[in-house]
């Protein structure tokens, strides 16, 4: 076990993308070293730090200090927290802030925050002067294990979520696991759903390890750093195989088809459901549906449900507070999300823990009956 | 000489960028074949055609017909003509139009128009769903020989021109030289400055050929197709060497440093100066300045001036209607455009016709004296 705090040495995951390869550094207290790490890779840069109000209050002074000690001059652009910030309006604001600071193409744009800030900032960094240097300092668990890795960036439009953006790989990701101490417990737990997801996709040993060690992941011991590092490695492996999402990368959507339908059905009202909660229920449903299709055993589905319940995540549709629409309506949300060809849907299904696969011909009728049974 | 109209076979220039390589087809009447050419390369696509009011009136029905005959369903998005259209506002409009037409990532966005439409549309195609298929149908001479080749796209912001965008290579460029018949003579001539530029950069034979054949280029004979094909090849060669503009691609800026200063000095008022006219004067100045620095002969500078004058382009600062600011102010515009390090400027200078090079240490003081002399 090599976990910072224990040994003072961060874990390093390499995202292998040829010339665009980069490091993800993971460890407690890493923000203090952000300046040195950035200066070592991007000598002589100036930087704009983009963040949101919540994160700025807790972590902006530490990051600014660290950069300034390494001789990196910064300006900060602080935006309102929340999903609504992923808009054209705020994109324009970030672009203008970066240009207003007279940063050049070889300077850096740094995202300090959760997935919202990371997605928006990466997009801005990808388009100002047709691409500047981009650094991620993710501060939510979801951002550390998922959104900061892999180079997808973007914003929402009235036509849908994440429909506009670029692939923009960062030059460096600095995941300070200590920043998660100021994250709300609910947001932490939601991010944990994505951690468990990597075990369920293709790392059965990791899932078993999580069953044994999740408490320490939550409390912030070395197991937290370890869980984040394994998650980053898992995502990095998929991304290296399929950077532009033309194939295998779809595996990362395990639990997301059902999950997105539930998010849509609750009108993206975070009081009722946040993304990771939807994913948790979605993963449980994907396993149960796979069992129903005789692909996996019911035991495995129950094992998934048990773990999600243990950590305090919702795992069945009745866990969503308030009314849900009927099965037909949910199926419509699913069909909007996925391309439907002649009544067949694409889903990530599984043959058991850690044995997920892309299933391209799932009959919509089977999904409908399954939803009916599970809404009872 | 292989020119469509003469032989019915288009000229084909290949932009060699590995997996992202594509063809530029050049010939008279090519729009009629656009549908077949696109369908052959992108089977089964639907398409959004983005254009401006002027171009739509002349060429949209022909393009729509051609696509429809090839079984390609289209929607058209028609924007106001003019440089102001390269804005965040219109970018959002195009993005929304493409999404509103329910186009998928594998569908196509087609730019039908000059450089303004090409730059804006390419940017939109690069960001909707993180990159759709993009096709250029350039209709101005400048767009056919310059902006549609090489994958630079973007918009302007209040902070400056072309500061925001992406590198987005098209899947195909269809340059119908017949579309130039409806272009104003002034716009055609301005585009011709960029044609002459390729000769001056590194193709002395091409420049000599232009001196002999420019009349047929203007009148629309086979020499027009030839001139456009050679220009595309010249740009394609530079782009293949330096796709992301980290070195050699700067040669394409021959004439542009002085030119941009003049555009800024005339407040981008197209009644006084359009881009190609600024470039024409800029190229003449670059040659004369190179002679003054004892890099090239005065004869070559005069040969350049003579050719520009012959085709009816402005070639000296006094050709700009209205007052110009003084030399100091012009130098300020130049310094804003280029990075200045300790009083030294980067310019594209020359050792003679077709022997341009990147000069990194041009003393600002020399430029200032030169401007003073030439403003008299
Ligand atoms: N790019 C990708 O590949 C990818 C992958 C998954 C999700 N996403 C995107 O990520 C977004 C969700 O990310 P998120 O869950 O991090 O949301 P978020 O950025 O909105 O963060 C959640 C909340 O936690 C707060 N916060 C973050 N870090 C904090 C800290 N250390 N201390 C205190 N408060 C903190 C934020 O201010 C916010 O209120 C969505 O927009 C989603 O589309 C992107
Ligand atoms: N991306 C690049 O590499 C690159 C290179 C050079 C220039 N540019 C950009 O190109 C733009 C200038 O391009 P432009 O000169 O084509 O300007 P433009 O697109 O504004 O076209 C000039 C005018 O001609 C009209 N027009 C175009 N084709 C016509 C036709 N066939 N018939 C009748 N009218 C027609 C247009 O409506 C417009 O009024 C600038 O914004 C510049 O920044 C980009
Ligand atoms: Zn997710
Ligand atoms: Zn030009």
mmCIF file of C-alpha atoms and ligand atoms in Angstrom, chain B residues 142 146-147 190 193-194 197-198 235 252-256 260 263 275-276 279, ligand 4:
data_model
loop_
_atom_site.group_PDB
_atom_site.id
_atom_site.type_symbol
_atom_site.label_atom_id
_atom_site.label_comp_id
_atom_site.label_asym_id
_atom_site.label_seq_id
_atom_site.Cartn_x
_atom_site.Cartn_y
_atom_site.Cartn_z
ATOM 1 C CA UNK B 142 -10.271 33.307 -50.054
ATOM 2 C CA UNK B 146 -7.067 29.479 -47.630
ATOM 3 C CA UNK B 147 -9.673 29.268 -44.890
ATOM 4 C CA UNK B 190 -8.813 40.220 -52.227
ATOM 5 C CA UNK B 193 -3.734 38.182 -52.750
ATOM 6 C CA UNK B 194 -3.595 34.872 -50.858
ATOM 7 C CA UNK B 197 1.134 34.655 -51.399
ATOM 8 C CA UNK B 198 1.758 30.944 -51.990
ATOM 9 C CA UNK B 235 -1.298 25.236 -48.009
ATOM 10 C CA UNK B 252 1.453 31.420 -44.131
ATOM 11 C CA UNK B 253 1.501 34.755 -42.322
ATOM 12 C CA UNK B 254 3.610 36.365 -45.053
ATOM 13 C CA UNK B 255 2.208 39.877 -45.442
ATOM 14 C CA UNK B 256 -0.114 39.410 -42.499
ATOM 15 C CA UNK B 260 -3.265 43.087 -39.697
ATOM 16 C CA UNK B 263 -6.780 46.327 -40.765
ATOM 17 C CA UNK B 275 -8.353 41.414 -45.339
ATOM 18 C CA UNK B 276 -6.840 40.422 -48.702
ATOM 19 C CA UNK B 279 -2.335 41.253 -47.087
HETATM 20 ZN ZN1 LIG C 4 -5.027 35.887 -44.882
#
